[in-house]
Amino acid sequence: MDILSEPTAAHLDGASELERFLAAHPDIEAVEYLITDSNGVLRGKWAPVESLKKAFTDGINFPVSMFGLDVWGREVMETGLHVETGDRDGFCKAVPGSLRIVPWAERPTAQVLLTMHAERGEPFDGDPRVCLQRIVDRMTAMGLTPCCAIELEFYLLDPKLPPMPNGMMSPVYRATSGPTPQNMYALEDLAEYRAVFSDIWDYGKQQGLPIDTMVSEAAPGQFEVNLKHRAEPMAAADDGVMLRRLVVEVARKHGLKASFMAKPFMDVAGNGFHVHVSLLDALGHNVFADPVTGEGKLKHCIGGLIDTMNAATLLFVPTWNGYRRMQPGSYAPTTASWGYNNRSVGVRIPASPAEARRLEHRIAGADANPYLVLAAIFAGMIEGLEREITPPPAIVRNAYDEPAQRLPDAMDDAIRLFERSEFIRRAMGVEYRSLFAHLKKAEVAAFEAEITPLERTTYL
């Protein structure tokens, strides 16, 4: 397991970090302020570089109602965060360690992640980053640190190609008709788009992103970028957010579109968001690798994840489209299951040397909010450790053929399980449980109110 162990800027004093950054980049003219909303969408503003001092001290004003927006950016009044409260401002402070250059910008520009604080200076509970931090703090109180790595899949689409028969933009390599070729792990696919992946690599290095491997995935035009393990779980989530933005912007530079949509095409693989997790003790040792207690702790963590998986599915699969990805035989898990070296299950124990013992959580779609995905995973692991939950038997063969507990296969079912869950209440609080459920109910209502082209061509 390749763990980033060197000191990072996350440990620097904010003023010192800003001073060092400006000394290293004296030509910077502008800054992009970025904050991740409840749906995992980056929102923010552009400002002159002189405003950075305020971001690292008092904070930049943003309305707290940004966390009450649906995936289209529309107000969801049921969240209670909008005009009924006067649409008040919160104060968004710079996240230490997230001040980076923007390599693709036309003029010298910086970017920085923000996190929301309320009027008295306390963290705002509706910020997904705050939700994750509270659960990480619980882990820390147990003497444990999650060490994790994120893998993200995406499609490269080419607007210059003829569209597909349904009008959808075509992926690179995708024929508009006829059988769909599969060329998994093809080096020639990476080589064909060498310029794109070279920029992802180079820009990622300039931004301090711990990019590890890149691979051509299971469908034409589908790729995956993996990040190295980090022993700083908040930084790992930040990296996931920044990686998605980097890929989108590099694709734009090359006249392409990168899509992290969970299931853009019904006949080929969807885009997953896989998380590898181990737990470190106070000395930095992997507790899963302990020859005496490691297997037991690993099993308890798996037990907690299996026990809480149905309730947390809405956090892993937060979009209407995401439930189309969870199809039998698709390598997107459909059951609350686990196994050794088995990619058909929800929680996989990869083949590895003992010192790299870890679990891989495979449920989330690539469009999920990284902060909420990690929060749900860590909270499930805590649940398993505290209650010493024993998991069901490991799945040895094809999990799609086994009688394991089915995950919800529709968004409204996932919402119902989520908003009734005592686990979600304990992990995230009753207020956040209500907030997120209202956002997702609004999304379901919007899709249910839409008459699809297939309906019209069939019945009109």
mmCIF file of C-alpha atoms in Angstrom, residues 53-256:
data_model
loop_
_atom_site.group_PDB
_atom_site.id
_atom_site.type_symbol
_atom_site.label_atom_id
_atom_site.label_comp_id
_atom_site.label_asym_id
_atom_site.label_seq_id
_atom_site.Cartn_x
_atom_site.Cartn_y
_atom_site.Cartn_z
ATOM 1 C CA LYS A 53 -6.190 37.141 3.405
ATOM 2 C CA LYS A 54 -9.862 37.433 4.347
ATOM 3 C CA ALA A 55 -10.510 33.827 3.314
ATOM 4 C CA PHE A 56 -7.813 32.635 5.730
ATOM 5 C CA THR A 57 -9.059 34.832 8.618
ATOM 6 C CA ASP A 58 -12.678 36.015 8.817
ATOM 7 C CA GLY A 59 -13.944 34.035 5.850
ATOM 8 C CA ILE A 60 -15.735 34.800 2.585
ATOM 9 C CA ASN A 61 -19.496 35.383 2.815
ATOM 10 C CA PHE A 62 -21.797 32.850 1.156
ATOM 11 C CA PRO A 63 -25.472 32.155 1.908
ATOM 12 C CA VAL A 64 -25.990 28.978 3.935
ATOM 13 C CA SER A 65 -28.858 28.236 1.539
ATOM 14 C CA MET A 66 -26.321 26.851 -0.960
ATOM 15 C CA PHE A 67 -26.624 23.596 0.994
ATOM 16 C CA GLY A 68 -30.364 23.623 0.348
ATOM 17 C CA LEU A 69 -30.082 23.555 -3.456
ATOM 18 C CA ASP A 70 -31.059 20.574 -5.548
ATOM 19 C CA VAL A 71 -28.761 19.034 -8.151
ATOM 20 C CA TRP A 72 -29.921 21.662 -10.704
ATOM 21 C CA GLY A 73 -29.091 24.526 -8.314
ATOM 22 C CA ARG A 74 -32.730 25.307 -7.443
ATOM 23 C CA GLU A 75 -33.954 26.145 -3.943
ATOM 24 C CA VAL A 76 -35.648 23.331 -2.029
ATOM 25 C CA MET A 77 -37.823 25.193 0.460
ATOM 26 C CA GLU A 78 -38.461 22.127 2.628
ATOM 27 C CA THR A 79 -34.824 22.265 3.802
ATOM 28 C CA GLY A 80 -35.586 25.407 5.831
ATOM 29 C CA LEU A 81 -32.453 27.191 4.632
ATOM 30 C CA HIS A 82 -33.919 29.801 2.277
ATOM 31 C CA VAL A 83 -36.074 32.917 2.489
ATOM 32 C CA GLU A 84 -37.906 31.750 5.638
ATOM 33 C CA THR A 85 -34.643 32.310 7.554
ATOM 34 C CA GLY A 86 -33.847 35.566 5.760
ATOM 35 C CA ASP A 87 -31.376 33.731 3.495
ATOM 36 C CA ARG A 88 -28.594 34.520 5.954
ATOM 37 C CA ASP A 89 -24.882 34.358 5.198
ATOM 38 C CA GLY A 90 -22.315 32.026 6.634
ATOM 39 C CA PHE A 91 -18.601 32.610 6.646
ATOM 40 C CA CYS A 92 -16.563 30.295 4.464
ATOM 41 C CA LYS A 93 -12.964 29.908 5.565
ATOM 42 C CA ALA A 94 -10.102 28.497 3.520
ATOM 43 C CA VAL A 95 -9.357 24.819 4.085
ATOM 44 C CA PRO A 96 -5.708 24.545 5.175
ATOM 45 C CA GLY A 97 -3.609 22.815 2.545
ATOM 46 C CA SER A 98 -6.027 23.414 -0.326
ATOM 47 C CA LEU A 99 -4.506 26.601 -1.768
ATOM 48 C CA ARG A 100 -3.183 25.605 -5.177
ATOM 49 C CA ILE A 101 -2.500 27.108 -8.586
ATOM 50 C CA VAL A 102 -4.925 26.564 -11.489
ATOM 51 C CA PRO A 103 -2.643 25.278 -14.266
ATOM 52 C CA TRP A 104 -5.306 25.424 -16.990
ATOM 53 C CA ALA A 105 -6.310 29.064 -16.331
ATOM 54 C CA GLU A 106 -5.595 31.644 -19.036
ATOM 55 C CA ARG A 107 -4.199 34.108 -16.507
ATOM 56 C CA PRO A 108 -2.287 33.349 -13.268
ATOM 57 C CA THR A 109 -4.970 32.062 -10.918
ATOM 58 C CA ALA A 110 -5.169 30.284 -7.570
ATOM 59 C CA GLN A 111 -7.922 28.109 -6.146
ATOM 60 C CA VAL A 112 -8.833 27.262 -2.582
ATOM 61 C CA LEU A 113 -11.457 25.071 -0.968
ATOM 62 C CA LEU A 114 -13.774 26.618 1.603
ATOM 63 C CA THR A 115 -15.747 25.238 4.518
ATOM 64 C CA MET A 116 -18.769 26.946 6.072
ATOM 65 C CA HIS A 117 -18.932 28.474 9.550
ATOM 66 C CA ALA A 118 -21.985 29.934 11.288
ATOM 67 C CA GLU A 119 -22.254 33.455 12.675
ATOM 68 C CA ARG A 120 -20.607 32.602 16.017
ATOM 69 C CA GLY A 121 -17.722 30.905 14.269
ATOM 70 C CA GLU A 122 -18.761 27.292 14.842
ATOM 71 C CA PRO A 123 -18.682 24.872 11.876
ATOM 72 C CA PHE A 124 -21.993 24.811 9.997
ATOM 73 C CA ASP A 125 -23.606 21.379 10.347
ATOM 74 C CA GLY A 126 -25.137 21.493 6.858
ATOM 75 C CA ASP A 127 -21.704 21.485 5.186
ATOM 76 C CA PRO A 128 -20.843 17.915 4.015
ATOM 77 C CA ARG A 129 -17.217 18.565 4.891
ATOM 78 C CA VAL A 130 -18.249 19.252 8.486
ATOM 79 C CA CYS A 131 -20.263 16.019 8.543
ATOM 80 C CA LEU A 132 -17.159 14.069 7.566
ATOM 81 C CA GLN A 133 -14.950 15.891 10.060
ATOM 82 C CA ARG A 134 -17.245 14.992 12.954
ATOM 83 C CA ILE A 135 -17.056 11.290 12.065
ATOM 84 C CA VAL A 136 -13.282 11.452 11.609
ATOM 85 C CA ASP A 137 -13.119 13.014 15.086
ATOM 86 C CA ARG A 138 -15.020 9.998 16.447
ATOM 87 C CA MET A 139 -12.430 7.714 14.863
ATOM 88 C CA THR A 140 -9.643 9.813 16.357
ATOM 89 C CA ALA A 141 -11.222 9.508 19.808
ATOM 90 C CA MET A 142 -11.007 5.716 19.354
ATOM 91 C CA GLY A 143 -7.276 6.039 18.684
ATOM 92 C CA LEU A 144 -7.723 5.277 14.987
ATOM 93 C CA THR A 145 -7.021 7.118 11.734
ATOM 94 C CA PRO A 146 -8.631 6.018 8.463
ATOM 95 C CA CYS A 147 -6.081 5.674 5.683
ATOM 96 C CA CYS A 148 -7.869 5.733 2.351
ATOM 97 C CA ALA A 149 -7.527 6.000 -1.390
ATOM 98 C CA ILE A 150 -10.124 6.943 -3.984
ATOM 99 C CA GLU A 151 -10.627 5.492 -7.477
ATOM 100 C CA LEU A 152 -12.861 7.383 -9.933
ATOM 101 C CA GLU A 153 -14.207 6.225 -13.298
ATOM 102 C CA PHE A 154 -15.406 8.558 -16.046
ATOM 103 C CA TYR A 155 -16.210 8.729 -19.749
ATOM 104 C CA LEU A 156 -14.514 10.963 -22.283
ATOM 105 C CA LEU A 157 -17.108 12.247 -24.752
ATOM 106 C CA ASP A 158 -16.358 13.927 -28.052
ATOM 107 C CA PRO A 159 -18.813 16.585 -29.292
ATOM 108 C CA LYS A 160 -17.145 16.482 -32.723
ATOM 109 C CA LEU A 161 -18.275 12.894 -33.352
ATOM 110 C CA PRO A 162 -21.724 12.125 -34.791
ATOM 111 C CA PRO A 163 -24.186 11.805 -31.903
ATOM 112 C CA MET A 164 -25.557 8.426 -30.917
ATOM 113 C CA PRO A 165 -29.007 7.380 -32.244
ATOM 114 C CA ASN A 166 -30.711 8.746 -29.108
ATOM 115 C CA GLY A 167 -28.996 12.117 -29.517
ATOM 116 C CA MET A 168 -26.492 11.500 -26.720
ATOM 117 C CA MET A 169 -22.958 12.788 -27.205
ATOM 118 C CA SER A 170 -20.699 9.934 -28.314
ATOM 119 C CA PRO A 171 -17.830 8.632 -26.210
ATOM 120 C CA VAL A 172 -14.448 8.435 -27.853
ATOM 121 C CA TYR A 173 -14.133 5.068 -29.682
ATOM 122 C CA ARG A 174 -17.919 4.524 -29.594
ATOM 123 C CA ALA A 175 -19.595 3.379 -32.817
ATOM 124 C CA THR A 176 -22.998 4.911 -33.472
ATOM 125 C CA SER A 177 -24.460 1.521 -34.323
ATOM 126 C CA GLY A 178 -23.562 -2.149 -34.275
ATOM 127 C CA PRO A 179 -21.863 -4.183 -31.568
ATOM 128 C CA THR A 180 -19.967 -2.339 -28.868
ATOM 129 C CA PRO A 181 -16.294 -3.343 -28.681
ATOM 130 C CA GLN A 182 -14.679 -3.964 -25.321
ATOM 131 C CA ASN A 183 -10.998 -3.270 -24.954
ATOM 132 C CA MET A 184 -10.365 -3.316 -21.206
ATOM 133 C CA TYR A 185 -6.945 -2.165 -19.966
ATOM 134 C CA ALA A 186 -5.957 -1.229 -23.518
ATOM 135 C CA LEU A 187 -2.682 0.696 -23.559
ATOM 136 C CA GLU A 188 -3.455 1.972 -27.052
ATOM 137 C CA ASP A 189 -6.546 3.786 -25.723
ATOM 138 C CA LEU A 190 -4.395 5.664 -23.232
ATOM 139 C CA ALA A 191 -1.799 6.331 -25.912
ATOM 140 C CA GLU A 192 -4.424 7.704 -28.311
ATOM 141 C CA TYR A 193 -5.308 10.344 -25.712
ATOM 142 C CA ARG A 194 -1.788 10.750 -24.409
ATOM 143 C CA ALA A 195 -2.075 14.546 -24.422
ATOM 144 C CA VAL A 196 -5.146 14.423 -22.167
ATOM 145 C CA PHE A 197 -3.656 12.036 -19.642
ATOM 146 C CA SER A 198 -0.283 13.786 -19.686
ATOM 147 C CA ASP A 199 -2.047 17.016 -18.725
ATOM 148 C CA ILE A 200 -4.008 15.237 -15.981
ATOM 149 C CA TRP A 201 -0.717 13.878 -14.642
ATOM 150 C CA ASP A 202 1.221 17.148 -14.949
ATOM 151 C CA TYR A 203 -1.538 19.413 -13.644
ATOM 152 C CA GLY A 204 -2.216 16.989 -10.825
ATOM 153 C CA LYS A 205 1.432 17.165 -9.816
ATOM 154 C CA GLN A 206 1.333 20.968 -9.900
ATOM 155 C CA GLN A 207 -1.743 20.899 -7.670
ATOM 156 C CA GLY A 208 -0.310 18.384 -5.222
ATOM 157 C CA LEU A 209 -2.818 15.683 -6.114
ATOM 158 C CA PRO A 210 -1.429 12.200 -5.337
ATOM 159 C CA ILE A 211 -2.319 10.664 -8.710
ATOM 160 C CA ASP A 212 -1.253 7.035 -8.910
ATOM 161 C CA THR A 213 -2.423 4.944 -11.880
ATOM 162 C CA MET A 214 -4.541 5.532 -14.977
ATOM 163 C CA VAL A 215 -6.295 2.790 -16.877
ATOM 164 C CA SER A 216 -8.633 2.246 -19.819
ATOM 165 C CA GLU A 217 -11.743 0.690 -18.314
ATOM 166 C CA ALA A 218 -14.543 -1.702 -19.270
ATOM 167 C CA ALA A 219 -16.272 0.292 -22.021
ATOM 168 C CA PRO A 220 -15.225 2.369 -25.041
ATOM 169 C CA GLY A 221 -14.174 5.816 -23.875
ATOM 170 C CA GLN A 222 -14.252 4.882 -20.176
ATOM 171 C CA PHE A 223 -11.185 5.500 -18.023
ATOM 172 C CA GLU A 224 -10.180 5.414 -14.378
ATOM 173 C CA VAL A 225 -7.762 7.531 -12.370
ATOM 174 C CA ASN A 226 -6.598 6.280 -8.976
ATOM 175 C CA LEU A 227 -5.216 8.320 -6.105
ATOM 176 C CA LYS A 228 -2.611 7.105 -3.629
ATOM 177 C CA HIS A 229 -3.544 6.234 -0.065
ATOM 178 C CA ARG A 230 -3.580 9.114 2.373
ATOM 179 C CA ALA A 231 -3.353 8.870 6.146
ATOM 180 C CA GLU A 232 -5.330 12.141 6.246
ATOM 181 C CA PRO A 233 -8.980 11.300 5.526
ATOM 182 C CA MET A 234 -10.125 14.908 5.091
ATOM 183 C CA ALA A 235 -7.335 15.523 2.573
ATOM 184 C CA ALA A 236 -8.305 12.319 0.755
ATOM 185 C CA ALA A 237 -11.883 13.598 0.327
ATOM 186 C CA ASP A 238 -10.576 16.981 -0.842
ATOM 187 C CA ASP A 239 -8.418 15.164 -3.386
ATOM 188 C CA GLY A 240 -11.481 13.368 -4.757
ATOM 189 C CA VAL A 241 -13.295 16.670 -5.266
ATOM 190 C CA MET A 242 -10.251 18.269 -6.895
ATOM 191 C CA LEU A 243 -9.556 15.264 -9.137
ATOM 192 C CA ARG A 244 -13.031 15.442 -10.663
ATOM 193 C CA ARG A 245 -12.580 19.142 -11.349
ATOM 194 C CA LEU A 246 -9.131 18.589 -12.849
ATOM 195 C CA VAL A 247 -10.354 15.866 -15.232
ATOM 196 C CA VAL A 248 -13.314 17.989 -16.377
ATOM 197 C CA GLU A 249 -11.127 21.027 -17.043
ATOM 198 C CA VAL A 250 -8.409 19.092 -18.879
ATOM 199 C CA ALA A 251 -11.039 17.458 -21.088
ATOM 200 C CA ARG A 252 -12.505 20.889 -21.826
ATOM 201 C CA LYS A 253 -9.061 22.167 -22.816
ATOM 202 C CA HIS A 254 -8.793 19.340 -25.376
ATOM 203 C CA GLY A 255 -12.256 19.863 -26.859
ATOM 204 C CA LEU A 256 -13.764 16.899 -25.011
#
